[in-house]
Tab-separated table of C-alpha atoms and ligand atoms in Angstrom:
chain	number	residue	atom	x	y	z
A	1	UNK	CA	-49.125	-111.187	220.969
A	2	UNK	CA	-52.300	-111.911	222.471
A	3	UNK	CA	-55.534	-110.069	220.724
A	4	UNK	CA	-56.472	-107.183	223.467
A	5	UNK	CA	-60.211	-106.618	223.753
A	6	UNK	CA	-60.614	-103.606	225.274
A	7	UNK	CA	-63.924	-103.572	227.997
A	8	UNK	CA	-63.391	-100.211	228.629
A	9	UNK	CA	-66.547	-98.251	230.067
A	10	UNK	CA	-65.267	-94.823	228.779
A	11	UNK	CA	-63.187	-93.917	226.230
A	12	UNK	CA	-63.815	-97.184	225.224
A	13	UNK	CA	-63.006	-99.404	222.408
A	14	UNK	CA	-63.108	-97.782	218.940
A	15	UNK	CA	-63.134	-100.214	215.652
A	16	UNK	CA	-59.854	-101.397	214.293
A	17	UNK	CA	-60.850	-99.337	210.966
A	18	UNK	CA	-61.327	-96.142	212.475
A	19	UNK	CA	-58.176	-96.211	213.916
A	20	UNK	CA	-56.346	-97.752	210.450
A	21	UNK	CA	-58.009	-94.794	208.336
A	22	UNK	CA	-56.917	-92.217	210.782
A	23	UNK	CA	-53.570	-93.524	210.742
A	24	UNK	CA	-53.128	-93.750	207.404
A	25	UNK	CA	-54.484	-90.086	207.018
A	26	UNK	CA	-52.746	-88.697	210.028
A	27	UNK	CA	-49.745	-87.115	208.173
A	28	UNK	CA	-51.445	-86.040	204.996
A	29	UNK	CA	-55.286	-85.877	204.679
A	30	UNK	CA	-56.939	-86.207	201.698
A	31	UNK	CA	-54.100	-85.268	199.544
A	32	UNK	CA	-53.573	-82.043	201.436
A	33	UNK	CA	-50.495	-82.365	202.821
A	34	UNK	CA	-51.570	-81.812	206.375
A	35	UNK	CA	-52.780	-83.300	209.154
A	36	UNK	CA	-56.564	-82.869	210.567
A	37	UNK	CA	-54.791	-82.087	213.704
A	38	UNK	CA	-53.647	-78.981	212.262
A	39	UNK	CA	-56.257	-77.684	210.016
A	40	UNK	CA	-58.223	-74.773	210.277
A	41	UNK	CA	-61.819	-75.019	211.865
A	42	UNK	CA	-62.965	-72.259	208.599
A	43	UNK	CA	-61.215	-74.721	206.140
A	44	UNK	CA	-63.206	-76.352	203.353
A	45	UNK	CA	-61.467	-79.510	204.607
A	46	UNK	CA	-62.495	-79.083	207.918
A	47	UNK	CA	-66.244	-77.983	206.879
A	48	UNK	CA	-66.883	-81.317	204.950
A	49	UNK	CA	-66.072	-82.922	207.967
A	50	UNK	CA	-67.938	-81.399	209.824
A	51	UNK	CA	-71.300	-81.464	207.562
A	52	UNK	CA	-70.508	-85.227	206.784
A	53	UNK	CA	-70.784	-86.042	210.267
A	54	UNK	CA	-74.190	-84.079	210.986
A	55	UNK	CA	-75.327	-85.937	208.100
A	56	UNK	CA	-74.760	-89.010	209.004
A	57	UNK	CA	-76.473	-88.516	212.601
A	58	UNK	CA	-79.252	-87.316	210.483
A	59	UNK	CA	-79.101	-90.268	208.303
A	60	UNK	CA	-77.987	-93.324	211.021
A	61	UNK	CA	-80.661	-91.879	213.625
A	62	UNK	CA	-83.650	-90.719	211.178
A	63	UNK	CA	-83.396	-87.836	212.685
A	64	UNK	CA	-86.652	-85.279	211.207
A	65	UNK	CA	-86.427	-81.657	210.168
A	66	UNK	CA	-86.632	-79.720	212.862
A	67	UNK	CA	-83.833	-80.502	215.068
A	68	UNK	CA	-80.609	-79.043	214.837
A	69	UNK	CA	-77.745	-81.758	215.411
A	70	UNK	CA	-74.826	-79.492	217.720
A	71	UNK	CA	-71.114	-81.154	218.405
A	72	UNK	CA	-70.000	-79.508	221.383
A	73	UNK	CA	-67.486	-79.717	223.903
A	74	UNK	CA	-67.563	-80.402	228.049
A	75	UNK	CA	-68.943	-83.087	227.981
A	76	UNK	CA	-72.139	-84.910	229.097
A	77	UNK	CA	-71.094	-83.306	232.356
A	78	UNK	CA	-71.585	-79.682	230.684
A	79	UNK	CA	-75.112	-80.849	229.633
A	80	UNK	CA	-76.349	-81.431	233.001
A	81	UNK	CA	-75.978	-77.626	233.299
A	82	UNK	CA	-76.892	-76.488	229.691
A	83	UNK	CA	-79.797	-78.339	230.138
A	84	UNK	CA	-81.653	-76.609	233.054
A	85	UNK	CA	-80.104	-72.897	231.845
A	86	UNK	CA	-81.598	-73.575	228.286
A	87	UNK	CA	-85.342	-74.980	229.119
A	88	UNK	CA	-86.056	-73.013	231.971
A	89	UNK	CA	-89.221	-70.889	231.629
A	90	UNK	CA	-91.184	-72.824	234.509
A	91	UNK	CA	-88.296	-73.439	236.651
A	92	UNK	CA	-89.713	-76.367	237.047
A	93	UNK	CA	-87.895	-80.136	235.992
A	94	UNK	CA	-89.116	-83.229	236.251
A	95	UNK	CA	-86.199	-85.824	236.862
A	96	UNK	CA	-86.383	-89.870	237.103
A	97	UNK	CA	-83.072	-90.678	239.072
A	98	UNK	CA	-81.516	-94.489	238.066
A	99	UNK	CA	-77.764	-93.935	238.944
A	100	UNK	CA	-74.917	-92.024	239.803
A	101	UNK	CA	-75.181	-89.904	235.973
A	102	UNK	CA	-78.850	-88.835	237.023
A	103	UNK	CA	-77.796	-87.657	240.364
A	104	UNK	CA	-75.284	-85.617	239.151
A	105	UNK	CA	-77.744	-84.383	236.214
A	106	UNK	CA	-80.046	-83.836	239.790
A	107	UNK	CA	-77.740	-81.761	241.405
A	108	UNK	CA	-76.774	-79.694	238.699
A	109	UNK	CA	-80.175	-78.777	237.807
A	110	UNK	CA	-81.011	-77.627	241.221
A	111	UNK	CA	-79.155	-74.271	240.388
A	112	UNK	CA	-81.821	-73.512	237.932
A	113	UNK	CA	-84.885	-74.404	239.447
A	114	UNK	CA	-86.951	-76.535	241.236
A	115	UNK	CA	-86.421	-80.499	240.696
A	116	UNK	CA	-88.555	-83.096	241.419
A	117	UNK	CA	-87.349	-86.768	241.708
A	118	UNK	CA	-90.586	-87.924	240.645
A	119	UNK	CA	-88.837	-91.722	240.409
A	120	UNK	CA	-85.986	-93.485	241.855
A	121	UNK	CA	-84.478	-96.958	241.931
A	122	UNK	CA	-82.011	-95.906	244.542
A	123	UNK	CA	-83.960	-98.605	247.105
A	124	UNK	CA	-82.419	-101.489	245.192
A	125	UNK	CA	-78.915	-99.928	244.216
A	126	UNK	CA	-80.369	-98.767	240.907
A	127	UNK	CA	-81.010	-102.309	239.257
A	128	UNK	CA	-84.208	-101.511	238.005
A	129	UNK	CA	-85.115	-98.614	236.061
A	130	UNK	CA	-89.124	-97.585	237.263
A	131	UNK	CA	-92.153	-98.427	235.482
A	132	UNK	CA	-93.097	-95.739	233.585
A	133	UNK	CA	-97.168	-96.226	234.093
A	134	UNK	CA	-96.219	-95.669	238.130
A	135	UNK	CA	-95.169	-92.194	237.737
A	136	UNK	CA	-96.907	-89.434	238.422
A	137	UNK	CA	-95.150	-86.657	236.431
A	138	UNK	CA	-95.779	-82.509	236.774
A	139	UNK	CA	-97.924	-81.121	234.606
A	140	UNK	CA	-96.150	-78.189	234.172
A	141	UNK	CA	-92.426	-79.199	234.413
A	142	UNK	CA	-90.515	-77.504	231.258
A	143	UNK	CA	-89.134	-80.765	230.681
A	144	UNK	CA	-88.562	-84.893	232.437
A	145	UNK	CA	-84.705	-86.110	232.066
A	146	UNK	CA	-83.899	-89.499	231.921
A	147	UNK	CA	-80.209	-91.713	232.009
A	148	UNK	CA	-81.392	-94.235	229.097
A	149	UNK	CA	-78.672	-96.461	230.094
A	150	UNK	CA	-77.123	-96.600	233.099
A	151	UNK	CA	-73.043	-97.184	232.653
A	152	UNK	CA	-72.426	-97.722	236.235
A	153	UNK	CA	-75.580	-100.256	237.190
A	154	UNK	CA	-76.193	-102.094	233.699
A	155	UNK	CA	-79.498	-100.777	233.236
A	156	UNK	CA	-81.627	-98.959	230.206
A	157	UNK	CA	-85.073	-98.163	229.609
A	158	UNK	CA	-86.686	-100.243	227.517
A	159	UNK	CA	-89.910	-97.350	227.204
A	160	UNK	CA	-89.892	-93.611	227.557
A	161	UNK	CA	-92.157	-91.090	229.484
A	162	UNK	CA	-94.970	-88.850	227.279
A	163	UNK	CA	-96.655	-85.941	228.603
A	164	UNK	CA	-97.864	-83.618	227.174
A	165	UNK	CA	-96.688	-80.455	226.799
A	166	UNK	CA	-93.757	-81.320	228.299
A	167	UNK	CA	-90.585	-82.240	226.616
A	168	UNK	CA	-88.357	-85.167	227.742
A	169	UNK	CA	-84.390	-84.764	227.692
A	170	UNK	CA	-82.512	-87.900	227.702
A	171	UNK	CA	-78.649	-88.004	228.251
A	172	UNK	CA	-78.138	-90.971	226.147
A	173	UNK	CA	-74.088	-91.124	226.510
A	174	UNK	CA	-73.920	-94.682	226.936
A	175	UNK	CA	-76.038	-96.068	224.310
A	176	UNK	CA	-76.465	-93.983	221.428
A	177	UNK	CA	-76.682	-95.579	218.223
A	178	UNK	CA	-76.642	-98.744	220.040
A	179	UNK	CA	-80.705	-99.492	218.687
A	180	UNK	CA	-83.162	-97.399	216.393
A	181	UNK	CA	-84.762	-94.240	218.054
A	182	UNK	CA	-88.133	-92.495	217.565
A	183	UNK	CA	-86.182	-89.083	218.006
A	184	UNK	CA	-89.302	-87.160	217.612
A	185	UNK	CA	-90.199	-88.289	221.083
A	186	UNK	CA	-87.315	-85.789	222.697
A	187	UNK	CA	-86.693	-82.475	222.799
A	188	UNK	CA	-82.918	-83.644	223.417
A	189	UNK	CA	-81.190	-86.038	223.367
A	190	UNK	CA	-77.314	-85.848	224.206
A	191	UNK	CA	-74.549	-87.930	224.508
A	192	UNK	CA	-70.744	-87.534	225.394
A	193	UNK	CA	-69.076	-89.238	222.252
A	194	UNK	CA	-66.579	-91.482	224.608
A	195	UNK	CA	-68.779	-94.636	224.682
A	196	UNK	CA	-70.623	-95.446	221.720
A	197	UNK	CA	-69.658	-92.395	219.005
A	198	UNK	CA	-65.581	-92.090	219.052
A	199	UNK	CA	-63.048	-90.329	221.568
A	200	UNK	CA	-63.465	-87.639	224.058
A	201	UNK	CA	-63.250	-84.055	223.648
A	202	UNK	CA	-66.815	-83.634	221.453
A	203	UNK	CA	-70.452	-84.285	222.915
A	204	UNK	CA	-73.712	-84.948	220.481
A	205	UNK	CA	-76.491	-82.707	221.110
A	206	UNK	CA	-80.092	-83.561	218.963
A	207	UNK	CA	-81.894	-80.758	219.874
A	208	UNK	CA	-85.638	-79.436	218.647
A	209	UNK	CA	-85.755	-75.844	216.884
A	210	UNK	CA	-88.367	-74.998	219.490
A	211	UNK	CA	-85.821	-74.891	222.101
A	212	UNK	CA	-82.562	-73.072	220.952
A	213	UNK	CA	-83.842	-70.356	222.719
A	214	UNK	CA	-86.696	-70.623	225.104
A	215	UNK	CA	-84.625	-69.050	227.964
A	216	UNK	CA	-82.465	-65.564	226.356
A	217	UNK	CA	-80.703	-65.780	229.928
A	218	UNK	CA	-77.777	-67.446	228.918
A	219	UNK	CA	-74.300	-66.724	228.847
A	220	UNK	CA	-74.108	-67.336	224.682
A	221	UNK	CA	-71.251	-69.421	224.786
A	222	UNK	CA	-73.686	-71.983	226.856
A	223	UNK	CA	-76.921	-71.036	224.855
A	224	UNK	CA	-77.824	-73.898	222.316
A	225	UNK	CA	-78.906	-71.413	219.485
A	226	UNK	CA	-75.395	-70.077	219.560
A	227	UNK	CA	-73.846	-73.327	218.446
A	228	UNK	CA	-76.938	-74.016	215.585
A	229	UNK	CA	-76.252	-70.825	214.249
A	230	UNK	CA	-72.494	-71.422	213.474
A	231	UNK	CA	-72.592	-74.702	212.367
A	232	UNK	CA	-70.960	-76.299	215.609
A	233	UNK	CA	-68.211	-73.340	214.885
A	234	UNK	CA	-69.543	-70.514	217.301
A	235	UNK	CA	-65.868	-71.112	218.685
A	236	UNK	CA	-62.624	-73.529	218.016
A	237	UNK	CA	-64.408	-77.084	217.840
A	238	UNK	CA	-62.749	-79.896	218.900
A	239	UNK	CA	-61.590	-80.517	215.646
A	240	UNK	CA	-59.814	-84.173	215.461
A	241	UNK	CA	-62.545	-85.563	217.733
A	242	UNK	CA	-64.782	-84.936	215.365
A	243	UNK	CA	-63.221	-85.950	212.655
A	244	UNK	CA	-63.108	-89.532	214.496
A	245	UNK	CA	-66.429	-89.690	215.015
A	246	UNK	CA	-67.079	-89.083	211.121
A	247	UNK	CA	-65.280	-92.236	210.514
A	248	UNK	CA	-67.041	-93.755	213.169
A	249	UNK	CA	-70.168	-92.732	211.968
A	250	UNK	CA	-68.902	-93.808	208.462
A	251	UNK	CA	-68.321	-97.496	209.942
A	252	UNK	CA	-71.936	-97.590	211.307
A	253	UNK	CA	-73.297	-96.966	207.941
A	254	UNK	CA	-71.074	-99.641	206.538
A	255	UNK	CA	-72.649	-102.638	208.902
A	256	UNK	CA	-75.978	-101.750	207.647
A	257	UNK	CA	-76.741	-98.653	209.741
A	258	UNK	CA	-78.000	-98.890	214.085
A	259	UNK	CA	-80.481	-101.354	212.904
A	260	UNK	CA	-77.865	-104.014	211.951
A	261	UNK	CA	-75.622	-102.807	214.698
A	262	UNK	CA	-78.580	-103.285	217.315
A	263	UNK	CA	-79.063	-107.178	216.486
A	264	UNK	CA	-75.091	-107.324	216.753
A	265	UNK	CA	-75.565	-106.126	220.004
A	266	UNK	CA	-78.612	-107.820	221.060
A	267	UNK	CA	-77.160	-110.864	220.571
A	268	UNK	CA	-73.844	-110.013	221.705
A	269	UNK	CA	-75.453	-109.427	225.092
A	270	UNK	CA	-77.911	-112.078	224.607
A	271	UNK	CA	-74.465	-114.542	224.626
A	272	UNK	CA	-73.525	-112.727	227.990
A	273	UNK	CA	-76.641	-112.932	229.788
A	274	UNK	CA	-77.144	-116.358	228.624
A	275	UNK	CA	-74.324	-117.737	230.303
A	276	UNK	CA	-74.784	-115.579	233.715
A	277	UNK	CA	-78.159	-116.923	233.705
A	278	UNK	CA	-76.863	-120.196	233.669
A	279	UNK	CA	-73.660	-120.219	236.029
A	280	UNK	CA	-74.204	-121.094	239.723
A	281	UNK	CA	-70.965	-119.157	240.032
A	282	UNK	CA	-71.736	-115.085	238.159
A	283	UNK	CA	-74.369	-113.642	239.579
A	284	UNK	CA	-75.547	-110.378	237.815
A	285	UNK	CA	-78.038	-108.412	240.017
A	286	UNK	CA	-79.889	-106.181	237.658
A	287	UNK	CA	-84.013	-106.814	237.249
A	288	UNK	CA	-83.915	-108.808	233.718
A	289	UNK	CA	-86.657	-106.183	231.730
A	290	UNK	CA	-83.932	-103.547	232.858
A	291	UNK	CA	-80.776	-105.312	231.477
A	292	UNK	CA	-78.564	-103.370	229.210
A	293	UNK	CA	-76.954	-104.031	225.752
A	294	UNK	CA	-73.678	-102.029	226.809
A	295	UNK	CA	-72.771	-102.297	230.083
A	296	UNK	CA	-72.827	-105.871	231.759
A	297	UNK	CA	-72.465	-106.059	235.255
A	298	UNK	CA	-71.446	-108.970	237.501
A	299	UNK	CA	-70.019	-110.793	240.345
A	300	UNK	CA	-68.047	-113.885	241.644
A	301	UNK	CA	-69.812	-115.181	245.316
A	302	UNK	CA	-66.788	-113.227	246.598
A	303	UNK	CA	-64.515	-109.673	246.212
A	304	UNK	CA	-60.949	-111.443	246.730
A	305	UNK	CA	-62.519	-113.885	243.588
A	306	UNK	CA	-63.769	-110.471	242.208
A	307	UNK	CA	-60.405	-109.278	242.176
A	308	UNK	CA	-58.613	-112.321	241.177
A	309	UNK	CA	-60.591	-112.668	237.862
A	310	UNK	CA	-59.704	-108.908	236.600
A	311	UNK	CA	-56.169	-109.579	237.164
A	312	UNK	CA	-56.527	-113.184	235.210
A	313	UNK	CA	-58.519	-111.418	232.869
A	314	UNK	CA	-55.961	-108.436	232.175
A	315	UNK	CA	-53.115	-110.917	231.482
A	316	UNK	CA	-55.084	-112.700	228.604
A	317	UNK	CA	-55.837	-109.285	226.996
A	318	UNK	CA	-59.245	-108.740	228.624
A	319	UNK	CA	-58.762	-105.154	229.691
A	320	UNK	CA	-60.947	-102.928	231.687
A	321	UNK	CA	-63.447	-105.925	233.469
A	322	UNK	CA	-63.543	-103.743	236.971
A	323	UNK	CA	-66.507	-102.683	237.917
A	324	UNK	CA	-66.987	-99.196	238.741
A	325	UNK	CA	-65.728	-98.474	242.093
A	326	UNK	CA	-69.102	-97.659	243.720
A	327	UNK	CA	-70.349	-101.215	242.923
A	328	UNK	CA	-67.315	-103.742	242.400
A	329	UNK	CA	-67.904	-106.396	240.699
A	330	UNK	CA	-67.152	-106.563	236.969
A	331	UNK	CA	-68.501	-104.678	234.312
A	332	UNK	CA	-68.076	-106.003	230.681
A	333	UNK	CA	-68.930	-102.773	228.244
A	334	UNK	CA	-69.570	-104.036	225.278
A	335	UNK	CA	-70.468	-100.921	222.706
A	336	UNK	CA	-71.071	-101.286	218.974
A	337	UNK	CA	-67.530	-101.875	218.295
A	338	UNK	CA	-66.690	-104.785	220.947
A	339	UNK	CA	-66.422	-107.463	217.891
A	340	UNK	CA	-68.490	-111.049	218.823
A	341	UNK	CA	-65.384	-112.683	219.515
A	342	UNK	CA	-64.440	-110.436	222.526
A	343	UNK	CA	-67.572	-111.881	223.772
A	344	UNK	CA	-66.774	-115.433	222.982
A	345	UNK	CA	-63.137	-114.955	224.526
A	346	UNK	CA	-64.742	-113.404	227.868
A	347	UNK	CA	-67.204	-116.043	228.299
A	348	UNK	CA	-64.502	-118.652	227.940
A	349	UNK	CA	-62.453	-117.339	230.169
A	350	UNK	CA	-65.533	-116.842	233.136
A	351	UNK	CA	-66.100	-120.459	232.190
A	352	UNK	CA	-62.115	-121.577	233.334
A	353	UNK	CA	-61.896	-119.592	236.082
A	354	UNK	CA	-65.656	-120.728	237.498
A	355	UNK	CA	-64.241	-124.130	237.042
A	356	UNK	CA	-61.174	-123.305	238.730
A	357	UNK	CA	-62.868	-122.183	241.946
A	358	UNK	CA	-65.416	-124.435	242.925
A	359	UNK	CA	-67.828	-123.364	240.171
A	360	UNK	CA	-69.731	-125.608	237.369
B	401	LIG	C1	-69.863	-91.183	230.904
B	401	LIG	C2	-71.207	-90.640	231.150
B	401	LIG	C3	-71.404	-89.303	231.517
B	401	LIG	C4	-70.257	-88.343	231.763
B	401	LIG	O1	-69.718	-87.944	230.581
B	401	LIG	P1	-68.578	-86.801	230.512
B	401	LIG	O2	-68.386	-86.682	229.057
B	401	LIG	O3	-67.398	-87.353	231.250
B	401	LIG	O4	-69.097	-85.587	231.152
B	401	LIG	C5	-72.696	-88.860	231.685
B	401	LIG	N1	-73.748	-89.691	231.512
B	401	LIG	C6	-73.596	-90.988	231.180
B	401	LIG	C7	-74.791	-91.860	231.010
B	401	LIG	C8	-72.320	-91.504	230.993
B	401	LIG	O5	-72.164	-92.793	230.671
């Protein structure tokens, strides 16, 4: 059979360890004679799990005393809302839209309070992401949210907003773990697991002490201080999701922790861009101090080509290459576990079929 790599924007590719540990501990973990899957969220089994993998957040992200790390469920999605209900005292947010994920973080928001777009790239399709020196932000906005990478567009902030007084929120879904972080810079910082942390079901949430609680308006099942109290067990967790991203975690720490993982992935894109910078066939739209590490996007000079290459691409075991459908194109996702020789396979495959149709 030919080797699949799996380009997937979300759930996306998880490393070929992860998945051999979980299947051989499926039936029977740790000697227990049971199965994660069926384990009891009060357990000591399940506990360890659960502390192992805050740890390790602590540990891979340098993460200070003083934030609590949560693992809850809904979603990024559910964050757009939690955000807003939790940090409202002003009513007032600050919001720097780069894609379709900030919009809907936008709209949400606007049922707590009063938004300000106080950037946008939407003039150039979001392939930029604004210069942060341009903005005027509000003074007294309770907090500014930012998309640090873009899925959809193939963008990411290479510097982050600082003002005073107020705090800055970044959904970082997409590229968590992906590079080193100064987390003392947000007040949160979440991130659906899907992408860059392990399967669905469980979402991330680094959040400061300061704001568990800053708004007591809030249904408690939604209130962040809720979940710090418990442990991430205020109700059922998603238990097995979890538990995946403790092995993923695990894995991290094994390649040397997100600082080794970053050069992977530096130059893992670096091999990418490289080669669309060079074809006369690819073009790949996105403002170059804006590129990101995870998401790649591109084009052929046409969409029947466009279409043509997925399909070629699919029967060779490159799975996933369509772009999102509000941009076509192609979009290569390439997250900390895309191994260097998916890369190497994709790029000699956009070399053939370049060739094959009038390319170089
Ligand atoms: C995928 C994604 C989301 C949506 O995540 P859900 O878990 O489906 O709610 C939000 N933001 C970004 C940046 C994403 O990539």
């Amino acid at each position: 059979m030919n080797e699949i790599y799996n380009f997937s924007a979300g759930p996306a590719t998880l490393a070929d360890t992860v998945l051999k540990t979980a299947q051989e501990e499926l039936l029977n973990y740790k000697g227990s004679g049971m199965s994660v899957l069926e384990i009891s969220h009060r357990s000591a089994l399940y506990t360890e799990i659960n502390e192992t993998a805050q740890n390790l957040m602590r540990e891979l992200l340098n993460i200070p005393d003083g934030y609590q790390v949560l693992f809850l469920q809904g979603g990024a999605s559910q964050q757009f809302a939690m955000v807003p209900m939790n940090l409202s005292k002003n009513k007032k947010f600050d919001y720097i839209e780069t894609g379709s994920f900030s919009k809907k973080a936008i709209a949400e928001a606007k049922n707590f309070g009063d938004v300000t777009v106080v950037a946008s790239s939407s003039d150039k399709n979001y392939t930029y992401i604004p210069k942060i020196s341009d903005i005027e932000f509000s003074k007294d906005a309770d907090y500014i949210h930012i998309t640090s990478n873009n899925t959809i567009f193939g963008t990411k902030f290479y510097e982050y907003p600082e003002v005073e007084g107020v705090e800055l929120v970044a959904d970082m879904s997409s590229n968590i773990l992906s590079e080193p972080l100064d987390v003392s810079k947000f007040g949160i910082i979440y991130a659906g697991a899907q992408k860059n942390l392990g399967p669905s079901g469980v979402t991330v949430v680094i959040v400061k002490d300061e704001l568990l609680d800053v708004n007591e308006n809030v249904a408690n099942i939604f209130k962040y201080k809720s979940h710090a109290v418990a442990s991430s067990a205020y109700n059922t967790p998603p238990v097995y999701s979890i538990y995946i991203l403790k092995l993923t975690l695990e894995y991290i720490k094994s390649l040397g922790g997100v600082e080794a993982v970053n050069k992977l992935n530096v130059e893992k894109a670096g091999m990418l861009y490289d080669y669309l910078d060079n074809s006369d066939f690819y073009t790949n739209s996105v403002e170059v101090e804006s590129r990101s590490i995870m998401n790649v996007v591109f084009t052929t000079p046409s969409k029947e080509l466009d279409a043509e290459f997925v399909k070629g691409a699919e029967e060779i075991g490159l799975k996933f290459l369509k772009g999102h459908r509000s941009v076509g194109g192609m979009r290569a996702s390439i997250y900390n576990a895309m191994p260097k020789a998916g890369i190497i396979k994709l790029i000699d495959y956009m070399d053939q079929f370049a060739k094959e149709n009038g390319g170089k």
